[in-house]
Amino acid sequence: KQQAQELGLLALPGSNICRNYESVKDAAESIGYPLLIKAVHGYGGKGLRVVQNLQELKSTYEYVLSRCQKFSMNTDEVYLEKFFDKAHHIEFPLLRDKNGNTIVFPEQWCSVQRRFQKILVETPSRILSRDKRNKLTSVIRQLAAKLDIQGFASVVFLVDDEFTFFLKVNGYIQPFYSATSLLTGIDILKEQ
């Protein structure tokens, strides 16, 4: 996130790692509600929960910790992020070789989800203007170079009419990237 912010991207408001309820409560006060509690080593929507207000905070925090135990996440560390229920989940897949040659593929709109798992992907997205798409593609190239990414990655954003927040960079291929392969004719798995 720090590298992305240095390139002018806005990071989603969030906390540092929290290791106890008091630090969670302090972070929640700073961020404001609604918010997400996320297990540091969460995956597949596990260890992720929305909190609407202070009254839900402690029980939700305890629930996320129980998920960490149940799904062997081997930690009780969490962090918080601001939750925007009307925003769109947009990912830009990319390939970059060791010489710095970079392909940024058309973005994927991934907002149809169940339990924070994508169930429908549309590419390219209908919600991005050409200008916003071009600006994001340009900064993604810079970010990939700055992080010295080699191989496949996807850069994830939360997009609304008013804002575009950088969320993260994923360094792994997910099954729905077959949509990009169908659109472009490039076998991403083979290229990886």
Short mmCIF file of N, CA and C in Angstrom, two decimals:
data_model
loop_
_atom_site.label_atom_id
_atom_site.label_comp_id
_atom_site.label_asym_id
_atom_site.label_seq_id
_atom_site.Cartn_x
_atom_site.Cartn_y
_atom_site.Cartn_z
N LYS A 1 0.83 -1.20 0.00
CA LYS A 1 0.00 0.00 0.00
C LYS A 1 0.87 1.25 0.00
N GLN A 2 1.95 1.19 0.73
CA GLN A 2 2.84 2.35 0.79
C GLN A 2 3.41 2.67 -0.60
N GLN A 3 3.83 1.63 -1.33
CA GLN A 3 4.37 1.83 -2.67
C GLN A 3 3.31 2.43 -3.60
N ALA A 4 2.07 1.95 -3.48
CA ALA A 4 0.98 2.47 -4.31
C ALA A 4 0.69 3.93 -3.97
N GLN A 5 0.71 4.26 -2.69
CA GLN A 5 0.46 5.64 -2.29
C GLN A 5 1.54 6.58 -2.81
N GLU A 6 2.78 6.10 -2.86
CA GLU A 6 3.87 6.92 -3.39
C GLU A 6 3.67 7.24 -4.87
N LEU A 7 2.88 6.41 -5.56
CA LEU A 7 2.57 6.65 -6.97
C LEU A 7 1.28 7.45 -7.15
N GLY A 8 0.68 7.89 -6.04
CA GLY A 8 -0.50 8.74 -6.11
C GLY A 8 -1.82 8.02 -5.98
N LEU A 9 -1.80 6.70 -5.74
CA LEU A 9 -3.05 5.97 -5.54
C LEU A 9 -3.55 6.17 -4.11
N LEU A 10 -4.85 6.20 -3.95
CA LEU A 10 -5.44 6.27 -2.61
C LEU A 10 -5.56 4.85 -2.07
N ALA A 11 -5.13 4.64 -0.85
CA ALA A 11 -5.31 3.34 -0.20
C ALA A 11 -6.60 3.36 0.59
N LEU A 12 -7.28 2.25 0.63
CA LEU A 12 -8.50 2.12 1.40
C LEU A 12 -8.18 2.42 2.86
N PRO A 13 -8.94 3.31 3.51
CA PRO A 13 -8.66 3.59 4.93
C PRO A 13 -8.72 2.32 5.76
N GLY A 14 -7.70 2.12 6.57
CA GLY A 14 -7.63 0.91 7.37
C GLY A 14 -6.66 1.06 8.52
N SER A 15 -6.44 -0.04 9.19
CA SER A 15 -5.61 -0.06 10.40
C SER A 15 -4.32 -0.81 10.15
N ASN A 16 -3.44 -0.72 11.12
CA ASN A 16 -2.31 -1.63 11.20
C ASN A 16 -2.82 -2.94 11.78
N ILE A 17 -1.94 -3.90 11.94
CA ILE A 17 -2.32 -5.19 12.53
C ILE A 17 -2.75 -4.98 13.98
N CYS A 18 -3.86 -5.62 14.32
CA CYS A 18 -4.40 -5.57 15.69
C CYS A 18 -4.27 -6.95 16.31
N ARG A 19 -3.79 -6.99 17.56
CA ARG A 19 -3.57 -8.28 18.22
C ARG A 19 -4.45 -8.48 19.45
N ASN A 20 -5.32 -7.51 19.73
CA ASN A 20 -6.24 -7.65 20.86
C ASN A 20 -7.44 -6.73 20.65
N TYR A 21 -8.46 -6.94 21.47
CA TYR A 21 -9.70 -6.18 21.28
C TYR A 21 -9.51 -4.68 21.48
N GLU A 22 -8.67 -4.29 22.40
CA GLU A 22 -8.47 -2.85 22.65
C GLU A 22 -7.92 -2.16 21.41
N SER A 23 -6.96 -2.79 20.73
CA SER A 23 -6.41 -2.17 19.52
C SER A 23 -7.45 -2.17 18.40
N VAL A 24 -8.31 -3.20 18.34
CA VAL A 24 -9.40 -3.24 17.36
C VAL A 24 -10.37 -2.09 17.63
N LYS A 25 -10.71 -1.90 18.89
CA LYS A 25 -11.66 -0.83 19.26
C LYS A 25 -11.09 0.54 18.92
N ASP A 26 -9.82 0.77 19.22
CA ASP A 26 -9.18 2.05 18.90
C ASP A 26 -9.16 2.29 17.39
N ALA A 27 -8.83 1.25 16.63
CA ALA A 27 -8.78 1.38 15.17
C ALA A 27 -10.17 1.66 14.61
N ALA A 28 -11.18 1.00 15.14
CA ALA A 28 -12.56 1.20 14.67
C ALA A 28 -13.00 2.64 14.90
N GLU A 29 -12.64 3.20 16.04
CA GLU A 29 -12.98 4.60 16.32
C GLU A 29 -12.34 5.52 15.29
N SER A 30 -11.12 5.22 14.92
CA SER A 30 -10.38 6.05 13.96
C SER A 30 -10.96 5.94 12.55
N ILE A 31 -11.34 4.73 12.13
CA ILE A 31 -11.82 4.48 10.77
C ILE A 31 -13.28 4.89 10.60
N GLY A 32 -14.11 4.56 11.58
CA GLY A 32 -15.55 4.81 11.48
C GLY A 32 -16.28 3.61 10.92
N TYR A 33 -17.58 3.57 11.14
CA TYR A 33 -18.43 2.46 10.71
C TYR A 33 -19.18 2.84 9.44
N PRO A 34 -19.58 1.85 8.65
CA PRO A 34 -19.31 0.42 8.76
C PRO A 34 -17.86 0.12 8.37
N LEU A 35 -17.39 -1.05 8.83
CA LEU A 35 -16.02 -1.46 8.55
C LEU A 35 -15.95 -2.96 8.42
N LEU A 36 -14.81 -3.43 7.96
CA LEU A 36 -14.54 -4.86 7.84
C LEU A 36 -13.47 -5.24 8.84
N ILE A 37 -13.65 -6.39 9.48
CA ILE A 37 -12.57 -7.01 10.25
C ILE A 37 -12.06 -8.15 9.38
N LYS A 38 -10.73 -8.18 9.16
CA LYS A 38 -10.14 -9.18 8.29
C LYS A 38 -9.02 -9.90 9.03
N ALA A 39 -9.05 -11.22 8.97
CA ALA A 39 -7.93 -12.00 9.50
C ALA A 39 -6.72 -11.75 8.61
N VAL A 40 -5.56 -11.55 9.21
CA VAL A 40 -4.35 -11.27 8.44
C VAL A 40 -4.08 -12.39 7.44
N HIS A 41 -4.32 -13.63 7.82
CA HIS A 41 -4.06 -14.77 6.93
C HIS A 41 -5.36 -15.37 6.41
N GLY A 42 -6.40 -14.55 6.32
CA GLY A 42 -7.68 -15.03 5.80
C GLY A 42 -7.58 -15.36 4.32
N TYR A 43 -8.53 -16.12 3.85
CA TYR A 43 -8.55 -16.53 2.44
C TYR A 43 -9.96 -16.93 2.06
N GLY A 44 -10.28 -16.80 0.80
CA GLY A 44 -11.56 -17.27 0.29
C GLY A 44 -12.77 -16.74 1.03
N GLY A 45 -12.69 -15.52 1.53
CA GLY A 45 -13.81 -14.95 2.28
C GLY A 45 -13.88 -15.41 3.72
N LYS A 46 -12.97 -16.29 4.13
CA LYS A 46 -12.95 -16.77 5.52
C LYS A 46 -12.15 -15.78 6.37
N GLY A 47 -12.64 -15.51 7.56
CA GLY A 47 -11.96 -14.55 8.43
C GLY A 47 -12.22 -13.11 8.02
N LEU A 48 -13.40 -12.88 7.45
CA LEU A 48 -13.76 -11.56 6.96
C LEU A 48 -15.21 -11.29 7.36
N ARG A 49 -15.44 -10.16 8.00
CA ARG A 49 -16.80 -9.88 8.51
C ARG A 49 -17.06 -8.38 8.55
N VAL A 50 -18.27 -7.99 8.18
CA VAL A 50 -18.69 -6.59 8.23
C VAL A 50 -19.19 -6.25 9.63
N VAL A 51 -18.84 -5.06 10.10
CA VAL A 51 -19.30 -4.54 11.39
C VAL A 51 -20.01 -3.22 11.13
N GLN A 52 -21.27 -3.13 11.54
CA GLN A 52 -22.06 -1.92 11.28
C GLN A 52 -21.91 -0.85 12.35
N ASN A 53 -21.62 -1.29 13.61
CA ASN A 53 -21.56 -0.32 14.71
C ASN A 53 -20.77 -0.89 15.88
N LEU A 54 -20.54 -0.05 16.87
CA LEU A 54 -19.76 -0.44 18.05
C LEU A 54 -20.38 -1.63 18.78
N GLN A 55 -21.70 -1.72 18.81
CA GLN A 55 -22.37 -2.81 19.51
C GLN A 55 -22.03 -4.17 18.92
N GLU A 56 -21.70 -4.21 17.64
CA GLU A 56 -21.36 -5.48 16.96
C GLU A 56 -19.87 -5.79 16.99
N LEU A 57 -19.06 -4.83 17.40
CA LEU A 57 -17.62 -4.95 17.23
C LEU A 57 -17.00 -6.13 17.97
N LYS A 58 -17.26 -6.24 19.26
CA LYS A 58 -16.60 -7.29 20.05
C LYS A 58 -17.03 -8.68 19.60
N SER A 59 -18.33 -8.89 19.42
CA SER A 59 -18.79 -10.23 19.01
C SER A 59 -18.28 -10.59 17.62
N THR A 60 -18.19 -9.61 16.72
CA THR A 60 -17.67 -9.87 15.38
C THR A 60 -16.18 -10.18 15.43
N TYR A 61 -15.45 -9.44 16.24
CA TYR A 61 -14.02 -9.71 16.42
C TYR A 61 -13.82 -11.14 16.95
N GLU A 62 -14.59 -11.54 17.93
CA GLU A 62 -14.48 -12.90 18.48
C GLU A 62 -14.85 -13.95 17.43
N TYR A 63 -15.84 -13.64 16.60
CA TYR A 63 -16.24 -14.56 15.54
C TYR A 63 -15.09 -14.76 14.54
N VAL A 64 -14.45 -13.65 14.14
CA VAL A 64 -13.33 -13.74 13.20
C VAL A 64 -12.21 -14.57 13.81
N LEU A 65 -11.93 -14.37 15.10
CA LEU A 65 -10.89 -15.18 15.76
C LEU A 65 -11.26 -16.66 15.75
N SER A 66 -12.55 -16.98 15.95
CA SER A 66 -12.98 -18.38 15.91
C SER A 66 -12.78 -18.98 14.52
N ARG A 67 -12.99 -18.17 13.48
CA ARG A 67 -12.75 -18.62 12.10
C ARG A 67 -11.26 -18.90 11.88
N CYS A 68 -10.43 -18.08 12.49
CA CYS A 68 -8.98 -18.28 12.37
C CYS A 68 -8.59 -19.65 12.94
N GLN A 69 -9.18 -20.00 14.07
CA GLN A 69 -8.91 -21.31 14.68
C GLN A 69 -9.47 -22.43 13.82
N LYS A 70 -10.72 -22.30 13.40
CA LYS A 70 -11.39 -23.36 12.65
C LYS A 70 -10.69 -23.65 11.32
N PHE A 71 -10.21 -22.61 10.66
CA PHE A 71 -9.63 -22.79 9.32
C PHE A 71 -8.10 -22.73 9.33
N SER A 72 -7.51 -22.98 10.48
CA SER A 72 -6.05 -23.13 10.63
C SER A 72 -5.26 -21.96 10.03
N MET A 73 -5.67 -20.76 10.37
CA MET A 73 -4.94 -19.59 9.88
C MET A 73 -3.71 -19.29 10.73
N ASN A 74 -3.57 -20.00 11.83
CA ASN A 74 -2.37 -19.94 12.67
C ASN A 74 -2.02 -18.55 13.17
N THR A 75 -3.02 -17.73 13.39
CA THR A 75 -2.78 -16.41 13.95
C THR A 75 -4.07 -15.85 14.51
N ASP A 76 -3.95 -14.91 15.40
CA ASP A 76 -5.13 -14.18 15.88
C ASP A 76 -5.00 -12.70 15.51
N GLU A 77 -4.17 -12.43 14.50
CA GLU A 77 -3.97 -11.06 14.05
C GLU A 77 -5.05 -10.68 13.03
N VAL A 78 -5.58 -9.48 13.20
CA VAL A 78 -6.59 -8.97 12.29
C VAL A 78 -6.22 -7.53 11.90
N TYR A 79 -6.90 -7.02 10.90
CA TYR A 79 -6.82 -5.60 10.60
C TYR A 79 -8.19 -5.15 10.16
N LEU A 80 -8.41 -3.86 10.16
CA LEU A 80 -9.70 -3.29 9.84
C LEU A 80 -9.59 -2.43 8.59
N GLU A 81 -10.68 -2.40 7.80
CA GLU A 81 -10.77 -1.52 6.66
C GLU A 81 -12.16 -0.91 6.61
N LYS A 82 -12.24 0.30 6.09
CA LYS A 82 -13.53 0.95 5.88
C LYS A 82 -14.34 0.12 4.90
N PHE A 83 -15.64 -0.01 5.12
CA PHE A 83 -16.52 -0.79 4.26
C PHE A 83 -17.42 0.14 3.46
N PHE A 84 -17.43 -0.04 2.15
CA PHE A 84 -18.30 0.72 1.25
C PHE A 84 -19.21 -0.26 0.54
N ASP A 85 -20.48 -0.29 0.89
CA ASP A 85 -21.36 -1.33 0.36
C ASP A 85 -21.80 -1.10 -1.08
N LYS A 86 -21.63 0.09 -1.64
CA LYS A 86 -22.05 0.35 -3.01
C LYS A 86 -20.87 0.38 -4.00
N ALA A 87 -19.68 0.15 -3.52
CA ALA A 87 -18.50 0.22 -4.38
C ALA A 87 -18.36 -1.05 -5.22
N HIS A 88 -17.57 -0.93 -6.28
CA HIS A 88 -17.34 -2.04 -7.20
C HIS A 88 -15.93 -2.60 -7.02
N HIS A 89 -15.83 -3.93 -7.08
CA HIS A 89 -14.55 -4.64 -6.99
C HIS A 89 -14.03 -4.79 -8.41
N ILE A 90 -12.88 -4.16 -8.68
CA ILE A 90 -12.27 -4.19 -10.01
C ILE A 90 -10.84 -4.71 -9.89
N GLU A 91 -10.49 -5.65 -10.76
CA GLU A 91 -9.12 -6.19 -10.78
C GLU A 91 -8.53 -6.07 -12.18
N PHE A 92 -7.26 -5.67 -12.22
CA PHE A 92 -6.52 -5.61 -13.47
C PHE A 92 -5.47 -6.72 -13.46
N PRO A 93 -5.65 -7.78 -14.27
CA PRO A 93 -4.62 -8.81 -14.39
C PRO A 93 -3.42 -8.27 -15.18
N LEU A 94 -2.24 -8.76 -14.86
CA LEU A 94 -1.07 -8.35 -15.61
C LEU A 94 -0.06 -9.47 -15.67
N LEU A 95 0.77 -9.41 -16.69
CA LEU A 95 1.94 -10.28 -16.84
C LEU A 95 3.15 -9.38 -17.02
N ARG A 96 4.24 -9.74 -16.35
CA ARG A 96 5.48 -8.95 -16.47
C ARG A 96 6.66 -9.92 -16.47
N ASP A 97 7.55 -9.73 -17.44
CA ASP A 97 8.71 -10.62 -17.50
C ASP A 97 9.90 -10.01 -16.77
N LYS A 98 11.01 -10.77 -16.73
CA LYS A 98 12.19 -10.32 -15.97
C LYS A 98 12.86 -9.11 -16.60
N ASN A 99 12.53 -8.80 -17.87
CA ASN A 99 13.08 -7.63 -18.53
C ASN A 99 12.21 -6.39 -18.36
N GLY A 100 11.10 -6.54 -17.64
CA GLY A 100 10.22 -5.40 -17.41
C GLY A 100 9.13 -5.21 -18.44
N ASN A 101 9.05 -6.13 -19.43
CA ASN A 101 7.96 -6.05 -20.40
C ASN A 101 6.66 -6.38 -19.68
N THR A 102 5.68 -5.50 -19.79
CA THR A 102 4.45 -5.63 -19.02
C THR A 102 3.23 -5.56 -19.92
N ILE A 103 2.30 -6.48 -19.68
CA ILE A 103 0.98 -6.43 -20.32
C ILE A 103 -0.03 -6.24 -19.20
N VAL A 104 -0.81 -5.17 -19.27
CA VAL A 104 -1.93 -4.98 -18.35
C VAL A 104 -3.18 -5.31 -19.14
N PHE A 105 -3.88 -6.36 -18.72
CA PHE A 105 -5.07 -6.83 -19.43
C PHE A 105 -6.29 -6.00 -19.05
N PRO A 106 -7.36 -6.10 -19.86
CA PRO A 106 -8.60 -5.40 -19.50
C PRO A 106 -9.06 -5.82 -18.10
N GLU A 107 -9.58 -4.83 -17.41
CA GLU A 107 -10.01 -5.07 -16.03
C GLU A 107 -11.18 -6.04 -15.96
N GLN A 108 -11.33 -6.59 -14.77
CA GLN A 108 -12.44 -7.50 -14.49
C GLN A 108 -13.32 -6.88 -13.42
N TRP A 109 -14.59 -6.82 -13.69
CA TRP A 109 -15.58 -6.37 -12.72
C TRP A 109 -16.01 -7.62 -11.95
N CYS A 110 -15.77 -7.61 -10.65
CA CYS A 110 -15.97 -8.82 -9.83
C CYS A 110 -16.91 -8.56 -8.66
N SER A 111 -17.94 -7.73 -8.86
CA SER A 111 -18.77 -7.29 -7.75
C SER A 111 -19.89 -8.24 -7.38
N VAL A 112 -20.22 -9.19 -8.25
CA VAL A 112 -21.25 -10.17 -7.88
C VAL A 112 -20.56 -11.25 -7.06
N GLN A 113 -20.83 -11.22 -5.76
CA GLN A 113 -20.14 -12.11 -4.83
C GLN A 113 -21.12 -12.74 -3.85
N ARG A 114 -20.73 -13.86 -3.32
CA ARG A 114 -21.46 -14.51 -2.24
C ARG A 114 -20.44 -14.86 -1.17
N ARG A 115 -20.66 -14.36 0.03
CA ARG A 115 -19.71 -14.57 1.13
C ARG A 115 -18.29 -14.14 0.74
N PHE A 116 -18.20 -13.01 0.09
CA PHE A 116 -16.93 -12.43 -0.34
C PHE A 116 -16.16 -13.31 -1.32
N GLN A 117 -16.88 -14.17 -2.03
CA GLN A 117 -16.29 -14.99 -3.08
C GLN A 117 -16.92 -14.58 -4.40
N LYS A 118 -16.10 -14.35 -5.40
CA LYS A 118 -16.60 -13.94 -6.71
C LYS A 118 -17.38 -15.09 -7.34
N ILE A 119 -18.56 -14.76 -7.89
CA ILE A 119 -19.32 -15.80 -8.60
C ILE A 119 -19.61 -15.39 -10.05
N LEU A 120 -19.34 -14.12 -10.38
CA LEU A 120 -19.54 -13.66 -11.75
C LEU A 120 -18.47 -12.61 -12.05
N VAL A 121 -17.86 -12.74 -13.22
CA VAL A 121 -16.83 -11.80 -13.65
C VAL A 121 -17.21 -11.27 -15.02
N GLU A 122 -17.10 -9.96 -15.20
CA GLU A 122 -17.34 -9.35 -16.49
C GLU A 122 -16.09 -8.59 -16.90
N THR A 123 -15.66 -8.79 -18.15
CA THR A 123 -14.48 -8.09 -18.63
C THR A 123 -14.68 -7.68 -20.07
N PRO A 124 -14.35 -6.47 -20.42
CA PRO A 124 -13.99 -5.36 -19.53
C PRO A 124 -15.21 -4.84 -18.78
N SER A 125 -14.96 -4.04 -17.78
CA SER A 125 -16.02 -3.50 -16.94
C SER A 125 -16.79 -2.40 -17.66
N ARG A 126 -18.07 -2.30 -17.38
CA ARG A 126 -18.87 -1.21 -17.94
C ARG A 126 -18.84 0.04 -17.07
N ILE A 127 -18.29 -0.07 -15.87
CA ILE A 127 -18.37 1.09 -14.96
C ILE A 127 -17.17 2.03 -15.07
N LEU A 128 -16.09 1.61 -15.72
CA LEU A 128 -14.92 2.48 -15.83
C LEU A 128 -14.98 3.30 -17.11
N SER A 129 -14.72 4.58 -16.98
CA SER A 129 -14.60 5.43 -18.17
C SER A 129 -13.25 5.12 -18.84
N ARG A 130 -13.13 5.48 -20.09
CA ARG A 130 -11.88 5.26 -20.81
C ARG A 130 -10.74 6.02 -20.12
N ASP A 131 -11.03 7.24 -19.66
CA ASP A 131 -10.00 8.05 -19.01
C ASP A 131 -9.52 7.39 -17.71
N LYS A 132 -10.47 6.92 -16.89
CA LYS A 132 -10.08 6.27 -15.63
C LYS A 132 -9.32 4.98 -15.90
N ARG A 133 -9.76 4.21 -16.88
CA ARG A 133 -9.07 2.95 -17.25
C ARG A 133 -7.63 3.24 -17.67
N ASN A 134 -7.45 4.25 -18.51
CA ASN A 134 -6.10 4.60 -18.98
C ASN A 134 -5.20 5.06 -17.84
N LYS A 135 -5.73 5.88 -16.93
CA LYS A 135 -4.95 6.35 -15.79
C LYS A 135 -4.54 5.19 -14.90
N LEU A 136 -5.49 4.28 -14.62
CA LEU A 136 -5.17 3.14 -13.77
C LEU A 136 -4.16 2.22 -14.44
N THR A 137 -4.32 1.97 -15.72
CA THR A 137 -3.38 1.12 -16.44
C THR A 137 -1.97 1.69 -16.37
N SER A 138 -1.85 3.00 -16.53
CA SER A 138 -0.54 3.65 -16.47
C SER A 138 0.11 3.49 -15.10
N VAL A 139 -0.65 3.72 -14.04
CA VAL A 139 -0.07 3.63 -12.70
C VAL A 139 0.18 2.16 -12.32
N ILE A 140 -0.60 1.24 -12.85
CA ILE A 140 -0.36 -0.19 -12.59
C ILE A 140 0.99 -0.60 -13.18
N ARG A 141 1.31 -0.12 -14.36
CA ARG A 141 2.62 -0.41 -14.96
C ARG A 141 3.74 0.10 -14.07
N GLN A 142 3.57 1.30 -13.54
CA GLN A 142 4.58 1.88 -12.65
C GLN A 142 4.70 1.06 -11.36
N LEU A 143 3.56 0.65 -10.82
CA LEU A 143 3.56 -0.14 -9.58
C LEU A 143 4.23 -1.49 -9.80
N ALA A 144 3.93 -2.14 -10.92
CA ALA A 144 4.54 -3.44 -11.23
C ALA A 144 6.06 -3.31 -11.33
N ALA A 145 6.53 -2.22 -11.92
CA ALA A 145 7.97 -1.98 -12.02
C ALA A 145 8.56 -1.70 -10.64
N LYS A 146 7.89 -0.88 -9.87
CA LYS A 146 8.38 -0.52 -8.53
C LYS A 146 8.49 -1.75 -7.63
N LEU A 147 7.52 -2.66 -7.75
CA LEU A 147 7.52 -3.88 -6.94
C LEU A 147 8.35 -5.01 -7.58
N ASP A 148 8.84 -4.77 -8.79
CA ASP A 148 9.59 -5.75 -9.56
C ASP A 148 8.84 -7.08 -9.68
N ILE A 149 7.58 -6.97 -10.03
CA ILE A 149 6.74 -8.16 -10.22
C ILE A 149 7.26 -8.92 -11.43
N GLN A 150 7.36 -10.23 -11.29
CA GLN A 150 7.70 -11.09 -12.41
C GLN A 150 6.67 -12.21 -12.48
N GLY A 151 6.10 -12.40 -13.65
CA GLY A 151 5.05 -13.39 -13.81
C GLY A 151 3.69 -12.73 -13.73
N PHE A 152 2.74 -13.46 -13.21
CA PHE A 152 1.36 -12.99 -13.15
C PHE A 152 1.06 -12.28 -11.84
N ALA A 153 0.21 -11.27 -11.90
CA ALA A 153 -0.32 -10.62 -10.71
C ALA A 153 -1.64 -9.97 -11.09
N SER A 154 -2.40 -9.58 -10.10
CA SER A 154 -3.58 -8.76 -10.36
C SER A 154 -3.61 -7.64 -9.33
N VAL A 155 -3.97 -6.46 -9.81
CA VAL A 155 -4.03 -5.28 -8.96
C VAL A 155 -5.50 -4.99 -8.70
N VAL A 156 -5.86 -4.90 -7.42
CA VAL A 156 -7.26 -4.86 -7.01
C VAL A 156 -7.62 -3.46 -6.50
N PHE A 157 -8.78 -2.97 -6.96
CA PHE A 157 -9.29 -1.66 -6.57
C PHE A 157 -10.74 -1.75 -6.11
N LEU A 158 -11.14 -0.78 -5.32
CA LEU A 158 -12.53 -0.56 -4.96
C LEU A 158 -12.92 0.76 -5.62
N VAL A 159 -13.93 0.72 -6.50
CA VAL A 159 -14.25 1.88 -7.33
C VAL A 159 -15.69 2.31 -7.12
N ASP A 160 -15.87 3.62 -7.02
CA ASP A 160 -17.17 4.25 -6.87
C ASP A 160 -17.16 5.47 -7.79
N ASP A 161 -18.28 6.14 -7.94
CA ASP A 161 -18.30 7.38 -8.73
C ASP A 161 -17.35 8.42 -8.16
N GLU A 162 -17.21 8.43 -6.85
CA GLU A 162 -16.44 9.47 -6.18
C GLU A 162 -14.98 9.11 -5.94
N PHE A 163 -14.64 7.84 -5.85
CA PHE A 163 -13.29 7.46 -5.45
C PHE A 163 -12.82 6.19 -6.14
N THR A 164 -11.52 6.00 -6.13
CA THR A 164 -10.89 4.75 -6.54
C THR A 164 -9.82 4.45 -5.50
N PHE A 165 -10.05 3.40 -4.72
CA PHE A 165 -9.10 3.00 -3.68
C PHE A 165 -8.30 1.79 -4.14
N PHE A 166 -7.00 1.84 -3.95
CA PHE A 166 -6.14 0.67 -4.15
C PHE A 166 -6.35 -0.26 -2.97
N LEU A 167 -6.55 -1.56 -3.23
CA LEU A 167 -6.70 -2.55 -2.16
C LEU A 167 -5.44 -3.37 -1.96
N LYS A 168 -4.98 -4.03 -3.06
CA LYS A 168 -3.84 -4.95 -2.89
C LYS A 168 -3.37 -5.44 -4.25
N VAL A 169 -2.27 -6.18 -4.21
CA VAL A 169 -1.76 -6.90 -5.37
C VAL A 169 -1.79 -8.38 -5.01
N ASN A 170 -2.46 -9.18 -5.83
CA ASN A 170 -2.45 -10.64 -5.66
C ASN A 170 -1.44 -11.22 -6.63
N GLY A 171 -0.65 -12.16 -6.15
CA GLY A 171 0.38 -12.77 -7.00
C GLY A 171 0.05 -14.19 -7.40
N TYR A 172 -1.19 -14.48 -7.62
CA TYR A 172 -1.56 -15.85 -7.99
C TYR A 172 -2.70 -15.83 -9.01
N ILE A 173 -2.80 -16.90 -9.77
CA ILE A 173 -3.83 -17.02 -10.80
C ILE A 173 -5.06 -17.69 -10.18
N GLN A 174 -6.23 -17.09 -10.43
CA GLN A 174 -7.48 -17.67 -9.97
C GLN A 174 -8.26 -18.19 -11.18
N PRO A 175 -9.16 -19.14 -10.97
CA PRO A 175 -9.87 -19.75 -12.10
C PRO A 175 -10.59 -18.75 -13.00
N PHE A 176 -11.11 -17.65 -12.44
CA PHE A 176 -11.88 -16.75 -13.28
C PHE A 176 -11.01 -15.95 -14.25
N TYR A 177 -9.69 -16.09 -14.20
CA TYR A 177 -8.87 -15.42 -15.20
C TYR A 177 -9.01 -16.06 -16.56
N SER A 178 -9.72 -17.17 -16.63
CA SER A 178 -10.04 -17.74 -17.94
C SER A 178 -10.88 -16.75 -18.74
N ALA A 179 -11.61 -15.85 -18.07
CA ALA A 179 -12.36 -14.81 -18.79
C ALA A 179 -11.42 -13.92 -19.57
N THR A 180 -10.27 -13.58 -18.98
CA THR A 180 -9.28 -12.76 -19.68
C THR A 180 -8.68 -13.54 -20.84
N SER A 181 -8.42 -14.82 -20.64
CA SER A 181 -7.89 -15.64 -21.72
C SER A 181 -8.88 -15.73 -22.88
N LEU A 182 -10.16 -15.87 -22.57
CA LEU A 182 -11.18 -15.92 -23.62
C LEU A 182 -11.26 -14.60 -24.37
N LEU A 183 -11.17 -13.49 -23.65
CA LEU A 183 -11.27 -12.17 -24.26
C LEU A 183 -10.06 -11.85 -25.13
N THR A 184 -8.86 -12.20 -24.66
CA THR A 184 -7.63 -11.78 -25.33
C THR A 184 -6.99 -12.85 -26.21
N GLY A 185 -7.34 -14.11 -25.98
CA GLY A 185 -6.69 -15.19 -26.71
C GLY A 185 -5.33 -15.57 -26.15
N ILE A 186 -4.95 -14.98 -25.02
CA ILE A 186 -3.67 -15.28 -24.38
C ILE A 186 -3.89 -16.27 -23.25
N ASP A 187 -3.18 -17.38 -23.28
CA ASP A 187 -3.27 -18.40 -22.23
C ASP A 187 -2.39 -17.93 -21.06
N ILE A 188 -3.04 -17.32 -20.07
CA ILE A 188 -2.31 -16.73 -18.96
C ILE A 188 -1.51 -17.78 -18.19
N LEU A 189 -2.10 -18.94 -17.99
CA LEU A 189 -1.39 -20.00 -17.25
C LEU A 189 -0.12 -20.41 -17.98
N LYS A 190 -0.22 -20.58 -19.30
CA LYS A 190 0.96 -20.95 -20.10
C LYS A 190 2.03 -19.85 -20.01
N GLU A 191 1.61 -18.59 -20.13
CA GLU A 191 2.55 -17.48 -20.10
C GLU A 191 3.21 -17.35 -18.73
N GLN A 192 2.48 -17.66 -17.67
CA GLN A 192 3.05 -17.62 -16.33
C GLN A 192 4.21 -18.59 -16.24
#
